[in-house]
Short mmCIF file of C-alpha atoms in Angstrom, two decimals:
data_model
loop_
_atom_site.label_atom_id
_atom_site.label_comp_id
_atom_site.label_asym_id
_atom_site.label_seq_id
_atom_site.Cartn_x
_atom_site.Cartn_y
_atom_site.Cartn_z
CA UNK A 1 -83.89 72.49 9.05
CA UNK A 2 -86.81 71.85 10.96
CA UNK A 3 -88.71 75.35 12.29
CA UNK A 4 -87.50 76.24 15.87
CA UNK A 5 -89.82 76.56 18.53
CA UNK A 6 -90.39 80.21 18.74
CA UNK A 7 -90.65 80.31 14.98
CA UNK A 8 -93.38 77.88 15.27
CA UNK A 9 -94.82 79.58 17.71
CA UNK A 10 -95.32 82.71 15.64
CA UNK A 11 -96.53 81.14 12.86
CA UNK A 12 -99.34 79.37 15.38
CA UNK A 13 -100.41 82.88 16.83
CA UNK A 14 -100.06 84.31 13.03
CA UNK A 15 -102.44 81.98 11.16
CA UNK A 16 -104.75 80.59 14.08
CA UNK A 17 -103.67 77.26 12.62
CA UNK A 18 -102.98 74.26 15.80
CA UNK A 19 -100.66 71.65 14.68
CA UNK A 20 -99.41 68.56 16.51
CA UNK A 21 -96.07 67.34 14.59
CA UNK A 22 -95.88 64.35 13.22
CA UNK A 23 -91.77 64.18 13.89
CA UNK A 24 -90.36 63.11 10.15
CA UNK A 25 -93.36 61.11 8.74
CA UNK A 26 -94.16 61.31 4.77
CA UNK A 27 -97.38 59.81 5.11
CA UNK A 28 -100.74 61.11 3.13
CA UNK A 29 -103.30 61.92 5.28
CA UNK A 30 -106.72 61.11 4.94
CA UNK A 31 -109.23 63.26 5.22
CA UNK A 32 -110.40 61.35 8.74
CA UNK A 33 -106.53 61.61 10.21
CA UNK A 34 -106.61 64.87 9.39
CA UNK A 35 -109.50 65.86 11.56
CA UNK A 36 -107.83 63.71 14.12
CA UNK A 37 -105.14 66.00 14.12
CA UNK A 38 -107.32 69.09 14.68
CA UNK A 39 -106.37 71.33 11.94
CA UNK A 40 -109.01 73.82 11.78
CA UNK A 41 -112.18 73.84 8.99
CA UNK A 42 -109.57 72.08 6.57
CA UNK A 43 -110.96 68.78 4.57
CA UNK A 44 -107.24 67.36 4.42
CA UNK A 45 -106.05 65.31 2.08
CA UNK A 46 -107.62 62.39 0.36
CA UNK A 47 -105.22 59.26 0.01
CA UNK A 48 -103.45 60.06 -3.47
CA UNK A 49 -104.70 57.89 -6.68
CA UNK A 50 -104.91 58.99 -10.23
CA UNK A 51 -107.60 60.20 -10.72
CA UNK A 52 -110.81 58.63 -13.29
CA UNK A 53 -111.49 60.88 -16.58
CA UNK A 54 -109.61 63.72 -18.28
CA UNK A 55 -108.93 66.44 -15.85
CA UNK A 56 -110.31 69.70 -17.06
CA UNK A 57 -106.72 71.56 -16.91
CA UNK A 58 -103.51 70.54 -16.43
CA UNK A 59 -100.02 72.56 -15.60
CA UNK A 60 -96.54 72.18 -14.40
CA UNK A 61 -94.76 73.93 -11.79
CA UNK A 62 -90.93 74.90 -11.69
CA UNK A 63 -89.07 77.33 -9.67
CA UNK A 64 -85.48 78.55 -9.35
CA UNK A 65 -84.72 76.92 -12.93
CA UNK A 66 -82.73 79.68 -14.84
CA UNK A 67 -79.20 78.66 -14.49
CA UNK A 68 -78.63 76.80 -17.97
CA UNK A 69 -77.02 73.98 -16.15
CA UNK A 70 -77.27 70.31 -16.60
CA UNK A 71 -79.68 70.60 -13.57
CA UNK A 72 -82.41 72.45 -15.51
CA UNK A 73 -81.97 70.61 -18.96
CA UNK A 74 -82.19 67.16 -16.99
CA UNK A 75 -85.62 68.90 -15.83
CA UNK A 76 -86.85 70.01 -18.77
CA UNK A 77 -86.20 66.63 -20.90
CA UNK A 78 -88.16 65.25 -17.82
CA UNK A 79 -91.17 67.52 -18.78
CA UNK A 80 -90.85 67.38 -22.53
CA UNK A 81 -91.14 63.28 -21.19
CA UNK A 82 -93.84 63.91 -19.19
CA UNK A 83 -95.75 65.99 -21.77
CA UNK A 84 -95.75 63.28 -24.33
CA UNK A 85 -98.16 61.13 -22.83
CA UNK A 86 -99.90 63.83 -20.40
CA UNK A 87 -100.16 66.93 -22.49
CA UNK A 88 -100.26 70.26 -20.17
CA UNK A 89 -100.98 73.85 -21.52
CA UNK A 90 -99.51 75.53 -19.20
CA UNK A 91 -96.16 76.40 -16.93
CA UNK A 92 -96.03 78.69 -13.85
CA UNK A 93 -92.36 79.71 -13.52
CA UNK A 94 -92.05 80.61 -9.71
CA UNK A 95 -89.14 83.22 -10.00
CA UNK A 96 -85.52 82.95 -10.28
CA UNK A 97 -85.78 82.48 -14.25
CA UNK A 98 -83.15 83.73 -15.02
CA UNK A 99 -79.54 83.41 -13.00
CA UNK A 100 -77.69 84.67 -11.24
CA UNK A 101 -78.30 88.57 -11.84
CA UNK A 102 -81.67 88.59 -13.87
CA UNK A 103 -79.40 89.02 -17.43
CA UNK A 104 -81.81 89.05 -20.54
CA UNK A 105 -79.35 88.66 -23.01
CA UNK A 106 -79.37 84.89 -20.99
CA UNK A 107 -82.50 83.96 -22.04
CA UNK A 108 -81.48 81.73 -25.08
CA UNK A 109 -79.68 79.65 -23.13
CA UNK A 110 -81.79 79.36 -19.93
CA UNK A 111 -84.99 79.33 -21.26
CA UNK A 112 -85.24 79.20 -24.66
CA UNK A 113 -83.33 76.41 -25.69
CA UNK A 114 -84.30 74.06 -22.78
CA UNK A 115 -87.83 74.15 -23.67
CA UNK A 116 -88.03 74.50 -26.80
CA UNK A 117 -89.97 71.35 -27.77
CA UNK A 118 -92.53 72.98 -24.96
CA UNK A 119 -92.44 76.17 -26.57
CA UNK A 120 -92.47 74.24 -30.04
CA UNK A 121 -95.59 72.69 -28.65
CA UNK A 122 -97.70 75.53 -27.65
CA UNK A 123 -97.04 75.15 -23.96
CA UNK A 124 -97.62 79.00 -22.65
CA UNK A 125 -94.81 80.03 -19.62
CA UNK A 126 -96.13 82.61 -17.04
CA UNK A 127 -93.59 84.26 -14.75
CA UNK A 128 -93.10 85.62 -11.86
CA UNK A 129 -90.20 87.93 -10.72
CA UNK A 130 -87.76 86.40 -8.31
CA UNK A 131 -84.95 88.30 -5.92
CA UNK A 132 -82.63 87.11 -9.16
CA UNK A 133 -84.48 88.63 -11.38
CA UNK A 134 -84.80 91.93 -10.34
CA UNK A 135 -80.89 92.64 -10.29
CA UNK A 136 -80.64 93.95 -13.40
CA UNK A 137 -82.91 96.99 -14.33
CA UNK A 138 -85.16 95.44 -11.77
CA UNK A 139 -86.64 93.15 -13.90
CA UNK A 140 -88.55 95.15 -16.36
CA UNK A 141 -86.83 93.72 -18.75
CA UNK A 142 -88.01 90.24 -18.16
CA UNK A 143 -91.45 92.02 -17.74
CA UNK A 144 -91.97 92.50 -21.63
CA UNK A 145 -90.35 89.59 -22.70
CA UNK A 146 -92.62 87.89 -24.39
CA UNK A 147 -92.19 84.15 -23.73
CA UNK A 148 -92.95 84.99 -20.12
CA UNK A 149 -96.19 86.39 -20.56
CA UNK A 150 -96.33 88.81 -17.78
CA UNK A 151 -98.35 90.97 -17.25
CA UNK A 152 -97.09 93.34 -15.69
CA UNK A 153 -95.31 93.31 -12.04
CA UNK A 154 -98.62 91.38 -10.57
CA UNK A 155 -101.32 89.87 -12.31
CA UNK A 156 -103.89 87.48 -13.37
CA UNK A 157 -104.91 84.74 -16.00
CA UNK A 158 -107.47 81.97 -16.15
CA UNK A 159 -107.45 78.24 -17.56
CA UNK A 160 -111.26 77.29 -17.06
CA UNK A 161 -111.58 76.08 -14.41
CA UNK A 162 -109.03 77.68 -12.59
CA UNK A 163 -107.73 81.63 -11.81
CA UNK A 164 -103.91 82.22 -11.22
CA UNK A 165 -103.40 85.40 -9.02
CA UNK A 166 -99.21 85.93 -9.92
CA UNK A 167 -97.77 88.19 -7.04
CA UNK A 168 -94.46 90.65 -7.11
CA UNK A 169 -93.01 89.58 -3.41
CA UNK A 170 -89.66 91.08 -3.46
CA UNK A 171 -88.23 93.31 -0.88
CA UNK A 172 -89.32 96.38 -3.44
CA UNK A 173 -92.95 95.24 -4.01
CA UNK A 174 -95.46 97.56 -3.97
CA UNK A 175 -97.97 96.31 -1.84
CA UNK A 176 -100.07 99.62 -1.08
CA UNK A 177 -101.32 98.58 -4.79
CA UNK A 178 -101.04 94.81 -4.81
CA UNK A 179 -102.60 94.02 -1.49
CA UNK A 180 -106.26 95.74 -2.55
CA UNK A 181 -105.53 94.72 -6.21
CA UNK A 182 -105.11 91.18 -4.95
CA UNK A 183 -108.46 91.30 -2.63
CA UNK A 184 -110.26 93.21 -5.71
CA UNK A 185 -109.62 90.23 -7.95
CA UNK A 186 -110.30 87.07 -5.13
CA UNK A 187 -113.75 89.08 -4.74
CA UNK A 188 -114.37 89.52 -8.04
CA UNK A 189 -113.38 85.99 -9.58
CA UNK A 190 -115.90 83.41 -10.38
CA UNK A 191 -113.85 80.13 -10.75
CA UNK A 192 -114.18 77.35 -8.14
CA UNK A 193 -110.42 76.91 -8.23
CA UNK A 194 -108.19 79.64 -7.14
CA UNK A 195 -104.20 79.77 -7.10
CA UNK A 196 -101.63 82.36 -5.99
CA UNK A 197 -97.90 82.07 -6.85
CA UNK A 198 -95.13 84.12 -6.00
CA UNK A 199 -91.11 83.55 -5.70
CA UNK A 200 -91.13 83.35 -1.80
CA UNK A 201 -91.93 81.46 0.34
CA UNK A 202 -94.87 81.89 2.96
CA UNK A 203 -94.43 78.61 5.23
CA UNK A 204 -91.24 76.24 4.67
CA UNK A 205 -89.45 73.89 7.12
CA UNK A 206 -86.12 75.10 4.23
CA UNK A 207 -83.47 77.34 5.10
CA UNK A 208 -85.77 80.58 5.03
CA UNK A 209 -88.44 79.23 7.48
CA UNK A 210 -91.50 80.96 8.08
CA UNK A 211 -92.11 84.82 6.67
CA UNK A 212 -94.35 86.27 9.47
CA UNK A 213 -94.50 89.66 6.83
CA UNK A 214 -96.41 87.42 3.97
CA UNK A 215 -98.22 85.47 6.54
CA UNK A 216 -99.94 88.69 7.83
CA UNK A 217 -100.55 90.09 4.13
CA UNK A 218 -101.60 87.10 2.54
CA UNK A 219 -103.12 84.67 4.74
CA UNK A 220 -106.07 86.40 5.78
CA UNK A 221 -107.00 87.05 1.77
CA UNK A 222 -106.47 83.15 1.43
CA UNK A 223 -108.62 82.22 4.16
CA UNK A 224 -111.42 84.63 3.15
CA UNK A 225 -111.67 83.87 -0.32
CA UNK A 226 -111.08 80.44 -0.23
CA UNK A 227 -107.65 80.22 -1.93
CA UNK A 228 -106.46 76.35 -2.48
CA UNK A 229 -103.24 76.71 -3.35
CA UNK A 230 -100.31 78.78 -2.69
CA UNK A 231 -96.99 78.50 -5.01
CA UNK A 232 -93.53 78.91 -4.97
CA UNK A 233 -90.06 78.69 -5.02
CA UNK A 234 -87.06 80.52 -3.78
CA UNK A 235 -86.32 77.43 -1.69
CA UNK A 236 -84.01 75.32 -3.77
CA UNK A 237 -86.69 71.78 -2.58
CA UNK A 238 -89.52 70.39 -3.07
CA UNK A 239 -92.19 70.61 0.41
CA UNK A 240 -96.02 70.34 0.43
CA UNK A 241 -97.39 71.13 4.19
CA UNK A 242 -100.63 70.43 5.74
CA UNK A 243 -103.73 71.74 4.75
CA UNK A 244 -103.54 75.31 6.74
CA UNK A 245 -106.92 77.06 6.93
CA UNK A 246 -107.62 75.41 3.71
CA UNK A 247 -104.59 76.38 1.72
CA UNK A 248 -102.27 74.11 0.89
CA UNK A 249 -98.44 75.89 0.24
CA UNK A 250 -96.62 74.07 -2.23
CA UNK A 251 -92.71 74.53 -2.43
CA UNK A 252 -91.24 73.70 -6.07
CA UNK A 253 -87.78 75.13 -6.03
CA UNK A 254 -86.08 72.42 -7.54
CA UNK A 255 -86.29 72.95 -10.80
CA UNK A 256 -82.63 73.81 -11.98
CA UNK A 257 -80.46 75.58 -8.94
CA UNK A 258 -78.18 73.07 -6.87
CA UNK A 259 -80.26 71.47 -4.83
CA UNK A 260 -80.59 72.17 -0.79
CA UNK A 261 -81.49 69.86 2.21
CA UNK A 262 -84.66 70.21 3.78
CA UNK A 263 -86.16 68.87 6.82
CA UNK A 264 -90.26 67.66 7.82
CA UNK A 265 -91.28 69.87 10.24
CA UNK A 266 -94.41 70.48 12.01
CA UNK A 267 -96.12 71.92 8.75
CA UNK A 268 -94.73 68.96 6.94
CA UNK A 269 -96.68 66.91 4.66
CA UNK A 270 -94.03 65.99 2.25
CA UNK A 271 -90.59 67.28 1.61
CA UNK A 272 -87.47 66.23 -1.10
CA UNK A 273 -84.61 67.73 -1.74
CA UNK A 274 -84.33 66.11 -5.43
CA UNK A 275 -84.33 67.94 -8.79
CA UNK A 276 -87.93 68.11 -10.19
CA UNK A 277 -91.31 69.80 -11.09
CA UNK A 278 -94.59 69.48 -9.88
CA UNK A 279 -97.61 68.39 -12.44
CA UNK A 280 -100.69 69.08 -11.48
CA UNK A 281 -104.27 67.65 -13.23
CA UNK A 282 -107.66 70.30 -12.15
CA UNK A 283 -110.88 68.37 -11.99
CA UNK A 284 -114.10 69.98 -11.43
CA UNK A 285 -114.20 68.57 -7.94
CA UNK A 286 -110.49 67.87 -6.95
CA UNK A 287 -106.86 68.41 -7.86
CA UNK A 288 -104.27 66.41 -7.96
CA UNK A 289 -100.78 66.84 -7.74
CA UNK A 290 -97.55 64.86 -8.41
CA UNK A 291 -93.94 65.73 -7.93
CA UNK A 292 -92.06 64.25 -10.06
CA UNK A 293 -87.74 63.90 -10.20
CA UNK A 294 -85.93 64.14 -13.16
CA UNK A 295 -86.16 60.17 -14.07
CA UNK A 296 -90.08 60.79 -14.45
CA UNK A 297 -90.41 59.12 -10.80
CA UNK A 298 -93.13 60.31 -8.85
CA UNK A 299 -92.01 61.17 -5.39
CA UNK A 300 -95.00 62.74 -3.96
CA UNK A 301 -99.19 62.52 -4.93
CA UNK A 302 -101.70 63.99 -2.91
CA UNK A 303 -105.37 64.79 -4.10
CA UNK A 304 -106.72 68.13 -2.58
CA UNK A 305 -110.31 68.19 -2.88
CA UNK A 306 -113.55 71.35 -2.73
#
């Protein structure tokens, strides 16, 4: 659904961003058209290619996955696939992990046991709470589990060279504490690469559009401390937008839950509505990312450089 005019409008006078849509296209931009476009002090994209060397880090990205349907095991053979000839260390699970009311006593069969030759492997899973989740004792249960490595509510862990800033953005968040928690740690971290996830979404052309409440939170932090990357789920697609103020928001909700259309909007880079996750390889100077269906297809690449 693409964003309606006076949605778009808000989110133009809420992030000092100036877009001119590009209608339906999927194309990369270079860092040149980009500038054409006038998207303010952003680089843009680089035309995707794999990259030369072994990247420093690399992870995978999955959202909305917990249902322990076919869906989500025809993901996870695709990673256990994937991992056998690109090894990753790491998986950020964007909320939703487990459905449909955030049952613990699930987690054999929706996490456990679909990646188990991941978890057999070493690969470390680090969650973050989704609206799913917190339906049951509000989640604290999936809190101390240990498989999900949280913790706590909001948090932070680093993969050199890269920080991961994991944020609690349900309707009950606390964000008296998490907002100057959140600034404390972007001020205080020392990696070049810096990544926030949460389970909602802050711009998406999905069926939840825009959220002018996380644009005005989170957006300034992202602009002043130079955040890349912002994760997440919640929407049951895959959608990478534009370079916006230098952050790039990445949409990878398509890792399990029935799938949902999705349309290119003005924020558009690249949208799918196709089961999936998204791998992506840090370098010291660029990161690249690939989404990636359940066949082991690659369905989107873009290279975001510093």
């Amino acid at each position: 659904m693409p964003l309606k005019r006076r949605q778009f409008l808000l989110l133009a006078s809420l992030s000092a961003a100036s877009f001119i849509g590009l209608g339906t296209t999927r194309k990369i931009l270079t860092a040149s058209e980009s500038s054409h476009l006038k998207i303010p002090q952003d680089k843009g994209y680089d035309m995707a290619s794999i990259p030369n060397g072994k990247p420093l880090f690399r992870f995978v990205a999955i959202g909305d996955a917990g249902t322990g349907e076919t869906g989500q095991y025809e993901v996870a053979k695709a990673m256990v696939r994937y991992h056998q000839d690109h090894p990753f260390q790491v998986v950020t699970l964007l909320g939703d992990n487990i459905y449909t009311n955030g049952e613990i006593e699930k987690i054999n069969t929706v996490f456990e046991k679909p990646y188990q030759p991941l978890l057999e492997k070493g690969v470390k899973f680090y969650a973050c709470l989704g609206n799913h989740d917190i339906r049951t004792e509000n989640g604290n249960r999936q809190v101390t589990y240990p498989l999900f490595n949280m913790q706590g509510r909001y948090y932070t862990f680093e993969y050199d060279p890269v920080q991961f800033f994991v944020l609690d953005a349900n309707n009950n968040a606390d964000w008296e504490k998490q907002i100057p928690w959140l600034e404390d740690q972007l001020k205080r971290s020392q990696t070049p690469w810096k990544i926030v996830y949460s389970h909602f979404p802050i711009y998406s052309s999905g069926l939840y559009g825009v959220n002018p409440e996380l644009i005005n939170r989170l957006t300034p932090l992202f602009k002043k401390y130079g955040v890349q990357l912002y994760m997440n789920g919640h929407e049951h697609n895959y959608e990478r937008t534009k370079p916006i103020d230098g952050t790039t928001y990445l949409i990878s909700g398509n890792g399990g839950a029935s799938i949902r259309p999705v349309e290119p909007s003005e924020l558009t880079e690249n949208a799918a509505s196709t089961l999936g996750f998204t791998a992506i390889e840090v370098y010291a100077d660029q990161m690249f990312i690939q989404a990636i269906d359940t066949n082991n297809q690659v369905f989107d690449q873009a290279i975001i450089r510093l």
